[in-house]
mmCIF file of C-alpha atoms in Angstrom:
data_model
loop_
_atom_site.group_PDB
_atom_site.id
_atom_site.type_symbol
_atom_site.label_atom_id
_atom_site.label_comp_id
_atom_site.label_asym_id
_atom_site.label_seq_id
_atom_site.Cartn_x
_atom_site.Cartn_y
_atom_site.Cartn_z
ATOM 1 C CA MET A 1 123.758 -97.182 10.424
ATOM 2 C CA PHE A 2 124.586 -98.797 13.781
ATOM 3 C CA LYS A 3 121.503 -97.218 15.359
ATOM 4 C CA LYS A 4 119.364 -98.792 12.661
ATOM 5 C CA MET A 5 121.041 -102.195 13.101
ATOM 6 C CA ILE A 6 120.713 -101.970 16.913
ATOM 7 C CA ALA A 7 117.148 -100.824 16.596
ATOM 8 C CA GLY A 8 116.545 -103.778 14.236
ATOM 9 C CA PHE A 9 118.133 -106.219 16.706
ATOM 10 C CA GLY A 10 116.158 -104.578 19.585
ATOM 11 C CA TRP A 11 112.885 -105.146 17.651
ATOM 12 C CA PHE A 12 114.015 -108.752 16.976
ATOM 13 C CA SER A 13 114.702 -109.112 20.807
ATOM 14 C CA VAL A 14 111.272 -107.860 21.644
ATOM 15 C CA GLN A 15 109.690 -110.379 19.214
ATOM 16 C CA LYS A 16 112.081 -112.963 20.467
ATOM 17 C CA ASN A 17 111.051 -112.371 24.112
ATOM 18 C CA LYS A 18 107.504 -112.992 23.079
ATOM 19 C CA SER A 19 107.963 -116.127 21.041
ATOM 20 C CA MET A 20 111.713 -117.178 20.705
ATOM 21 C CA GLU A 21 113.062 -116.999 24.180
ATOM 22 C CA GLY A 22 115.116 -120.130 23.730
ATOM 23 C CA HIS A 23 117.304 -118.653 20.942
ATOM 24 C CA PHE A 24 119.334 -115.885 22.715
ATOM 25 C CA PRO A 25 122.768 -117.499 21.972
ATOM 26 C CA LEU A 26 122.095 -117.680 18.262
ATOM 27 C CA ILE A 27 121.002 -114.014 18.030
ATOM 28 C CA TYR A 28 123.996 -112.679 19.923
ATOM 29 C CA PHE A 29 126.320 -114.794 17.619
ATOM 30 C CA PHE A 30 124.911 -113.123 14.518
ATOM 31 C CA PHE A 31 125.230 -109.718 16.118
ATOM 32 C CA PHE A 32 128.931 -110.405 16.938
ATOM 33 C CA LEU A 33 129.569 -111.482 13.345
ATOM 34 C CA SER A 34 128.020 -108.354 11.848
ATOM 35 C CA LEU A 35 130.080 -105.994 14.040
ATOM 36 C CA LEU A 36 133.306 -107.967 13.145
ATOM 37 C CA PHE A 37 132.582 -107.633 9.418
ATOM 38 C CA ILE A 38 131.988 -103.810 9.640
ATOM 39 C CA ASN A 39 135.202 -103.399 11.624
ATOM 40 C CA CYS A 40 137.192 -105.253 8.939
ATOM 41 C CA LEU A 41 135.803 -103.105 6.143
ATOM 42 C CA LYS A 42 136.996 -100.068 8.031
ATOM 43 C CA GLU A 43 140.563 -101.251 8.495
ATOM 44 C CA GLU A 44 141.209 -102.825 4.979
ATOM 45 C CA LYS A 45 143.667 -100.734 2.925
ATOM 46 C CA PRO A 46 144.940 -101.459 -0.655
ATOM 47 C CA ASP A 47 148.586 -102.802 -0.778
ATOM 48 C CA ARG A 48 150.580 -100.665 -3.177
ATOM 49 C CA SER A 49 154.005 -101.888 -2.118
ATOM 50 C CA ASN A 50 154.488 -103.808 -5.336
ATOM 51 C CA THR A 51 153.640 -100.947 -7.704
ATOM 52 C CA LEU A 52 156.106 -98.261 -6.560
ATOM 53 C CA GLY A 53 159.754 -97.935 -7.621
ATOM 54 C CA LEU A 54 162.513 -96.488 -5.407
ATOM 55 C CA LEU A 55 161.502 -92.935 -6.326
ATOM 56 C CA GLY A 56 157.878 -93.454 -5.488
ATOM 57 C CA ILE A 57 156.949 -93.419 -9.226
ATOM 58 C CA ALA A 58 154.499 -96.047 -10.322
ATOM 59 C CA ALA A 59 156.313 -98.717 -12.148
ATOM 60 C CA GLY A 60 155.248 -98.989 -15.749
ATOM 61 C CA THR A 61 154.054 -95.423 -16.188
ATOM 62 C CA GLN A 62 156.726 -94.768 -18.799
ATOM 63 C CA THR A 63 155.963 -97.607 -21.217
ATOM 64 C CA SER A 64 155.467 -95.316 -24.188
ATOM 65 C CA THR A 65 154.310 -91.852 -24.871
ATOM 66 C CA GLY A 66 154.880 -88.885 -27.241
ATOM 67 C CA SER A 67 154.069 -85.383 -28.042
ATOM 68 C CA ASP A 68 153.383 -83.128 -31.015
ATOM 69 C CA ASP A 69 156.381 -81.884 -32.902
ATOM 70 C CA ASP A 70 155.932 -78.280 -31.695
ATOM 71 C CA GLN A 71 155.721 -79.323 -28.052
ATOM 72 C CA VAL A 72 158.253 -80.888 -25.637
ATOM 73 C CA LEU A 73 157.524 -83.027 -22.627
ATOM 74 C CA PRO A 74 158.297 -81.642 -19.105
ATOM 75 C CA PRO A 75 161.162 -83.095 -17.011
ATOM 76 C CA ILE A 76 160.551 -86.909 -16.770
ATOM 77 C CA PRO A 77 161.672 -88.595 -13.567
ATOM 78 C CA PRO A 78 163.377 -91.966 -14.097
ATOM 79 C CA ILE A 79 161.608 -95.114 -13.073
ATOM 80 C CA VAL A 80 162.887 -98.169 -11.287
ATOM 81 C CA GLY A 81 161.393 -101.571 -12.075
ATOM 82 C CA PRO A 82 160.677 -104.277 -9.470
ATOM 83 C CA PRO A 83 163.757 -105.469 -7.403
ATOM 84 C CA ALA A 84 165.951 -108.209 -8.663
ATOM 85 C CA GLY A 85 164.468 -111.739 -8.429
ATOM 86 C CA PRO A 86 166.144 -114.585 -6.639
ATOM 87 C CA GLY A 87 169.472 -115.419 -8.214
ATOM 88 C CA GLY A 88 169.335 -112.271 -10.440
ATOM 89 C CA PRO A 89 172.660 -110.286 -10.931
ATOM 90 C CA LEU A 90 173.159 -107.541 -8.394
ATOM 91 C CA ASN A 91 175.059 -105.134 -10.611
ATOM 92 C CA PRO A 92 174.317 -101.503 -11.518
ATOM 93 C CA PRO A 93 173.417 -101.046 -15.141
ATOM 94 C CA ILE A 94 176.615 -99.436 -16.561
ATOM 95 C CA LEU A 95 175.939 -98.964 -20.346
ATOM 96 C CA ASN A 96 178.333 -99.498 -23.070
ATOM 97 C CA ASP A 97 178.385 -97.014 -26.031
ATOM 98 C CA ILE A 98 175.123 -97.197 -27.957
ATOM 99 C CA GLN A 99 174.657 -97.350 -31.707
ATOM 100 C CA SER A 100 171.941 -95.773 -33.794
ATOM 101 C CA GLN A 101 171.067 -95.942 -37.453
ATOM 102 C CA VAL A 102 168.605 -93.848 -39.530
ATOM 103 C CA ILE A 103 166.845 -94.812 -42.711
ATOM 104 C CA ASN A 104 164.060 -93.476 -44.796
ATOM 105 C CA ALA A 105 160.786 -94.479 -43.225
ATOM 106 C CA PRO A 106 158.839 -97.201 -44.885
ATOM 107 C CA ASN A 107 156.361 -96.227 -47.544
ATOM 108 C CA GLU A 108 153.419 -97.342 -45.458
ATOM 109 C CA ASP A 109 154.419 -95.047 -42.629
ATOM 110 C CA ASP A 110 155.596 -92.164 -44.886
ATOM 111 C CA PRO A 111 153.303 -91.593 -47.896
ATOM 112 C CA PHE A 112 154.548 -88.015 -48.216
ATOM 113 C CA LYS A 113 158.262 -88.811 -48.093
ATOM 114 C CA LYS A 114 159.064 -86.624 -45.038
ATOM 115 C CA LEU A 115 160.056 -88.965 -42.372
ATOM 116 C CA GLY A 116 163.013 -91.040 -41.179
ATOM 117 C CA LYS A 117 163.157 -94.062 -38.942
ATOM 118 C CA VAL A 118 165.862 -94.238 -36.193
ATOM 119 C CA TYR A 119 166.879 -97.454 -34.509
ATOM 120 C CA VAL A 120 168.728 -97.536 -31.152
ATOM 121 C CA ASP A 121 170.290 -101.037 -30.852
ATOM 122 C CA ASN A 122 173.331 -102.987 -29.645
ATOM 123 C CA ILE A 123 172.333 -102.003 -26.080
ATOM 124 C CA THR A 124 174.818 -103.815 -23.715
ATOM 125 C CA PHE A 125 176.141 -103.462 -20.244
ATOM 126 C CA GLN A 126 179.624 -103.789 -18.762
ATOM 127 C CA LEU A 127 178.280 -106.441 -16.276
ATOM 128 C CA PRO A 128 175.117 -108.589 -16.389
ATOM 129 C CA VAL A 129 171.932 -106.907 -15.006
ATOM 130 C CA HIS A 130 168.779 -108.415 -13.753
ATOM 131 C CA SER A 131 165.712 -108.763 -15.886
ATOM 132 C CA GLN A 132 163.655 -105.940 -14.263
ATOM 133 C CA THR A 133 166.265 -103.235 -14.992
ATOM 134 C CA THR A 134 164.548 -100.380 -16.871
ATOM 135 C CA ILE A 135 166.098 -98.912 -20.043
ATOM 136 C CA THR A 136 164.423 -95.812 -21.332
ATOM 137 C CA SER A 137 165.175 -94.181 -24.711
ATOM 138 C CA TYR A 138 164.394 -90.505 -25.007
ATOM 139 C CA ILE A 139 164.465 -88.565 -28.332
ATOM 140 C CA GLY A 140 164.443 -84.771 -28.636
ATOM 141 C CA ARG A 141 166.192 -81.883 -30.285
ATOM 142 C CA ARG A 142 169.598 -80.735 -29.271
ATOM 143 C CA ASN A 143 168.192 -78.840 -26.275
ATOM 144 C CA MET A 144 167.178 -82.037 -24.569
ATOM 145 C CA LYS A 145 169.159 -82.676 -21.372
ATOM 146 C CA ILE A 146 169.389 -84.819 -18.289
ATOM 147 C CA ASP A 147 170.158 -83.596 -14.782
ATOM 148 C CA ASN A 148 172.097 -85.172 -11.952
ATOM 149 C CA ASP A 149 168.923 -86.877 -10.639
ATOM 150 C CA GLY A 150 168.175 -88.520 -13.957
ATOM 151 C CA ASN A 151 165.316 -86.175 -14.956
ATOM 152 C CA VAL A 152 165.102 -85.691 -18.697
ATOM 153 C CA SER A 153 163.686 -82.478 -19.982
ATOM 154 C CA ASN A 154 162.700 -81.280 -23.484
ATOM 155 C CA ALA A 155 162.041 -84.763 -24.750
ATOM 156 C CA LEU A 156 159.724 -85.211 -27.693
ATOM 157 C CA HIS A 157 159.107 -88.915 -27.225
ATOM 158 C CA TYR A 158 160.270 -91.842 -25.042
ATOM 159 C CA SER A 159 159.874 -95.508 -24.522
ATOM 160 C CA THR A 160 160.862 -97.882 -21.712
ATOM 161 C CA LYS A 161 161.724 -101.542 -21.890
ATOM 162 C CA THR A 162 163.333 -104.108 -19.665
ATOM 163 C CA PRO A 163 165.594 -107.221 -20.483
ATOM 164 C CA SER A 164 162.614 -109.367 -19.625
ATOM 165 C CA ASN A 165 160.598 -108.163 -22.651
ATOM 166 C CA ALA A 166 163.615 -108.060 -25.074
ATOM 167 C CA ILE A 167 162.947 -109.732 -28.418
ATOM 168 C CA ASN A 168 165.219 -112.736 -28.856
ATOM 169 C CA GLY A 169 167.431 -111.272 -26.137
ATOM 170 C CA VAL A 170 167.986 -108.024 -27.962
ATOM 171 C CA ILE A 171 166.749 -104.618 -26.577
ATOM 172 C CA GLN A 172 165.984 -102.272 -29.403
ATOM 173 C CA PHE A 173 164.031 -98.983 -29.768
ATOM 174 C CA SER A 174 162.774 -97.319 -32.952
ATOM 175 C CA PHE A 175 161.169 -93.935 -33.573
ATOM 176 C CA LEU A 176 159.646 -92.264 -36.531
ATOM 177 C CA ILE A 177 161.027 -88.809 -36.947
ATOM 178 C CA ASN A 178 160.753 -85.686 -39.187
ATOM 179 C CA SER A 179 163.663 -85.489 -41.522
ATOM 180 C CA ASP A 180 166.131 -82.606 -41.794
ATOM 181 C CA LEU A 181 166.207 -81.951 -37.978
ATOM 182 C CA LYS A 182 169.103 -81.990 -35.522
ATOM 183 C CA LEU A 183 168.175 -84.578 -32.907
ATOM 184 C CA LYS A 184 169.539 -86.293 -29.875
ATOM 185 C CA ILE A 185 168.974 -89.581 -28.151
ATOM 186 C CA ILE A 186 169.447 -90.170 -24.367
ATOM 187 C CA LEU A 187 169.471 -93.729 -23.130
ATOM 188 C CA LEU A 188 168.966 -94.098 -19.461
ATOM 189 C CA ALA A 189 169.376 -97.419 -17.583
ATOM 190 C CA ARG A 190 168.347 -97.781 -13.895
ATOM 191 C CA ASN A 191 167.738 -100.430 -11.218
ATOM 192 C CA GLU A 192 167.998 -100.457 -7.416
ATOM 193 C CA PHE A 193 171.666 -100.690 -7.518
ATOM 194 C CA GLY A 194 172.461 -97.637 -9.610
ATOM 195 C CA SER A 195 172.040 -95.938 -13.032
ATOM 196 C CA SER A 196 173.923 -94.756 -16.118
ATOM 197 C CA PHE A 197 173.145 -92.968 -19.359
ATOM 198 C CA LYS A 198 174.576 -92.478 -22.797
ATOM 199 C CA GLU A 199 173.751 -89.868 -25.430
ATOM 200 C CA VAL A 200 174.257 -89.475 -29.143
ATOM 201 C CA THR A 201 173.392 -86.696 -31.586
ATOM 202 C CA PHE A 202 172.193 -87.428 -35.112
ATOM 203 C CA SER A 203 170.039 -86.228 -38.032
ATOM 204 C CA HIS A 204 168.278 -87.573 -41.087
ATOM 205 C CA ASN A 205 169.418 -85.415 -44.019
ATOM 206 C CA ARG A 206 166.820 -86.241 -46.490
ATOM 207 C CA SER A 207 166.584 -83.078 -48.602
ATOM 208 C CA CYS A 208 170.152 -81.919 -48.335
ATOM 209 C CA SER A 209 172.199 -85.183 -48.467
ATOM 210 C CA ASN A 210 174.069 -84.021 -51.494
ATOM 211 C CA ALA A 211 174.179 -80.236 -50.788
ATOM 212 C CA ASN A 212 177.175 -78.166 -49.741
ATOM 213 C CA LEU A 213 177.877 -77.785 -46.115
ATOM 214 C CA PHE A 214 177.646 -74.335 -44.363
ATOM 215 C CA PRO A 215 179.429 -71.966 -45.024
ATOM 216 C CA THR A 216 179.037 -71.919 -48.802
ATOM 217 C CA THR A 217 178.071 -69.855 -51.780
ATOM 218 C CA ILE A 218 175.267 -70.346 -54.237
ATOM 219 C CA GLY A 219 175.591 -68.733 -57.657
ATOM 220 C CA ASP A 220 178.161 -66.349 -59.111
ATOM 221 C CA CYS A 221 178.973 -63.319 -57.071
ATOM 222 C CA GLU A 222 180.120 -61.491 -60.182
ATOM 223 C CA ASP A 223 176.454 -61.561 -61.153
ATOM 224 C CA HIS A 224 173.876 -62.811 -58.647
ATOM 225 C CA CYS A 225 174.766 -64.954 -55.594
ATOM 226 C CA ILE A 226 173.794 -66.039 -52.076
ATOM 227 C CA LYS A 227 176.508 -66.304 -49.456
ATOM 228 C CA ALA A 228 175.937 -68.408 -46.324
ATOM 229 C CA LEU A 229 178.584 -67.360 -43.744
ATOM 230 C CA THR A 230 179.293 -66.706 -40.094
ATOM 231 C CA ASN A 231 179.198 -63.048 -39.257
ATOM 232 C CA GLU A 232 181.420 -60.967 -36.804
ATOM 233 C CA ASP A 233 179.032 -62.004 -33.887
ATOM 234 C CA GLY A 234 179.622 -65.707 -34.609
ATOM 235 C CA LYS A 235 176.050 -66.121 -35.967
ATOM 236 C CA MET A 236 174.840 -67.626 -39.196
ATOM 237 C CA GLU A 237 174.134 -64.958 -41.822
ATOM 238 C CA PHE A 238 172.765 -65.210 -45.396
ATOM 239 C CA GLN A 239 173.458 -62.519 -47.954
ATOM 240 C CA SER A 240 172.093 -62.031 -51.477
ATOM 241 C CA LYS A 241 174.297 -59.888 -53.764
ATOM 242 C CA TYR A 242 173.535 -58.481 -57.174
ATOM 243 C CA LYS A 243 175.859 -56.608 -59.522
ATOM 244 C CA HIS A 244 173.928 -54.288 -61.874
ATOM 245 C CA ASP A 245 174.013 -51.344 -64.291
ATOM 246 C CA ASN A 246 172.186 -48.070 -63.805
ATOM 247 C CA LEU A 247 168.610 -49.013 -62.912
ATOM 248 C CA ASP A 248 165.355 -47.134 -62.794
ATOM 249 C CA PHE A 249 163.783 -49.649 -60.382
ATOM 250 C CA LEU A 250 165.193 -52.529 -58.307
ATOM 251 C CA ASN A 251 163.505 -55.023 -55.933
ATOM 252 C CA MET A 252 165.500 -57.962 -54.517
ATOM 253 C CA ASP A 253 164.794 -60.262 -51.552
ATOM 254 C CA ILE A 254 166.104 -63.230 -49.705
ATOM 255 C CA ILE A 255 164.497 -66.007 -47.612
ATOM 256 C CA GLY A 256 165.478 -69.486 -46.363
ATOM 257 C CA ILE A 257 162.842 -72.143 -45.741
ATOM 258 C CA ASP A 258 162.507 -75.813 -44.732
ATOM 259 C CA PRO A 259 162.247 -77.641 -48.152
ATOM 260 C CA LEU A 260 159.846 -80.264 -46.755
ATOM 261 C CA ASP A 261 157.196 -78.152 -45.075
ATOM 262 C CA GLU A 262 158.202 -74.699 -46.292
ATOM 263 C CA HIS A 263 158.530 -73.152 -42.879
ATOM 264 C CA ASP A 264 160.428 -69.924 -42.924
ATOM 265 C CA LEU A 265 163.747 -70.609 -41.150
ATOM 266 C CA THR A 266 165.106 -67.095 -41.723
ATOM 267 C CA TYR A 267 163.494 -63.651 -41.676
ATOM 268 C CA TYR A 268 162.250 -62.387 -45.023
ATOM 269 C CA ARG A 269 164.307 -59.371 -46.070
ATOM 270 C CA TYR A 270 164.155 -57.203 -49.213
ATOM 271 C CA PHE A 271 165.690 -54.118 -50.817
ATOM 272 C CA PHE A 272 163.434 -51.692 -52.833
ATOM 273 C CA TYR A 273 164.479 -48.740 -55.054
ATOM 274 C CA ASN A 274 162.183 -46.677 -57.174
ATOM 275 C CA GLY A 275 163.749 -43.147 -57.084
ATOM 276 C CA ASN A 276 163.610 -40.173 -59.413
ATOM 277 C CA ALA A 277 167.184 -40.631 -60.355
ATOM 278 C CA PRO A 278 168.637 -43.995 -61.616
ATOM 279 C CA LEU A 279 170.223 -46.298 -59.113
ATOM 280 C CA PRO A 280 173.998 -46.005 -59.888
ATOM 281 C CA LEU A 281 175.946 -48.911 -61.350
ATOM 282 C CA GLY A 282 177.291 -51.098 -58.598
ATOM 283 C CA SER A 283 176.497 -53.985 -56.196
ATOM 284 C CA THR A 284 173.454 -54.202 -53.996
ATOM 285 C CA SER A 285 172.986 -56.687 -51.197
ATOM 286 C CA VAL A 286 170.404 -57.707 -48.627
ATOM 287 C CA SER A 287 171.014 -60.030 -45.692
ATOM 288 C CA THR A 288 169.056 -62.065 -43.205
ATOM 289 C CA LYS A 289 169.584 -64.254 -40.107
ATOM 290 C CA ILE A 290 168.288 -67.571 -38.972
ATOM 291 C CA ARG A 291 165.222 -67.670 -36.754
ATOM 292 C CA GLU A 292 165.709 -69.404 -33.311
ATOM 293 C CA PHE A 293 163.811 -72.547 -34.228
ATOM 294 C CA GLY A 294 165.590 -72.625 -37.644
ATOM 295 C CA GLU A 295 168.624 -73.654 -35.751
ATOM 296 C CA ASN A 296 167.114 -77.078 -35.174
ATOM 297 C CA TYR A 297 167.177 -77.829 -38.872
ATOM 298 C CA THR A 298 169.960 -79.492 -40.901
ATOM 299 C CA CYS A 299 168.695 -78.388 -44.301
ATOM 300 C CA MET A 300 167.709 -75.049 -45.866
ATOM 301 C CA LEU A 301 166.392 -73.948 -49.237
ATOM 302 C CA LEU A 302 167.823 -70.447 -49.824
ATOM 303 C CA SER A 303 166.314 -68.208 -52.569
ATOM 304 C CA SER A 304 166.776 -64.704 -53.901
ATOM 305 C CA GLU A 305 164.586 -62.908 -56.375
ATOM 306 C CA VAL A 306 165.578 -59.794 -58.396
ATOM 307 C CA ILE A 307 163.100 -57.558 -60.348
ATOM 308 C CA GLU A 308 164.748 -54.676 -62.164
ATOM 309 C CA GLU A 309 163.845 -52.032 -64.687
ATOM 310 C CA LYS A 310 166.242 -50.394 -67.187
ATOM 311 C CA ASN A 311 165.249 -48.249 -70.039
ATOM 312 C CA ASN A 312 161.597 -49.166 -69.483
ATOM 313 C CA ILE A 313 162.391 -52.905 -69.769
ATOM 314 C CA LEU A 314 161.650 -55.225 -66.907
ATOM 315 C CA ASN A 315 163.951 -58.068 -66.105
ATOM 316 C CA HIS A 316 163.390 -60.913 -63.579
ATOM 317 C CA ARG A 317 166.156 -63.068 -62.035
ATOM 318 C CA TYR A 318 165.759 -65.931 -59.601
ATOM 319 C CA LEU A 319 168.313 -67.895 -57.697
ATOM 320 C CA GLU A 320 167.969 -70.787 -55.218
ATOM 321 C CA GLY A 321 169.957 -73.635 -53.705
ATOM 322 C CA LEU A 322 170.090 -76.131 -50.910
ATOM 323 C CA ILE A 323 172.649 -76.028 -48.069
ATOM 324 C CA ARG A 324 173.406 -78.260 -45.178
ATOM 325 C CA LEU A 325 173.574 -76.593 -41.774
ATOM 326 C CA GLU A 326 175.890 -79.145 -40.187
#
């Protein structure tokens, strides 16, 4: 490029020598300006000093986000807003206890009646904080956690605000959530003077609000029942029991599902008998355990079906009931 420019100026000088010999100073002046402009372009760099927080994370990158219900977000580093302005309080953001409330989601947001809406409000500090302090609300299942550096892992959704964008001076977060899940909220406040966090566990028992709490029994164990109990290993176990006469044929099963979406929360188990001799009078049982992801739920619909044959007569029995898992 410089060769072309110099060549161009050289050609201009030749022509100048022939017809413009009195204009040497003007030509050299334009040549100097061109070189100065090119040098400035090379040295100019963008100023990013106002966009990075103390951790080198771009301020504002956590304004709002989310994930699908069967996914979790990776560890999320905390962010720090701009420094305190002139006259702003120079206090670390030490949070007071937070409050949350859960209601059924509005009809326009929840046409299938499966959601709840959780509010995180009454967010206050022990001492005044400056207006650029960041307050981030994370929501996730009970395995969500925060480490010593303020990184939150296993979050499903989060949102960040500052006192400067509070509505009428009130900082509040709201999330739409699936009902009947065990959930947790972590609130993290941070500025250049320090940080603090609070957490609270909650759930929205929509399907099982009036159901019996685990451990419990559904039905009559002198006939046909389902027992929800803690086994010798300290794990949840669900047993279907049926008292019967001599039978030629017996099939009975047990399953526990999420009543809203019908996900299997336990393993399907069954007992089957079709022998040459009758099954003796007595009690038959079949049991199952909760699946790992089923432990995230607060509500379960347990059911047990019995099909028996005696003296060439088929008989069908069915039992179900809701239980709360916390």
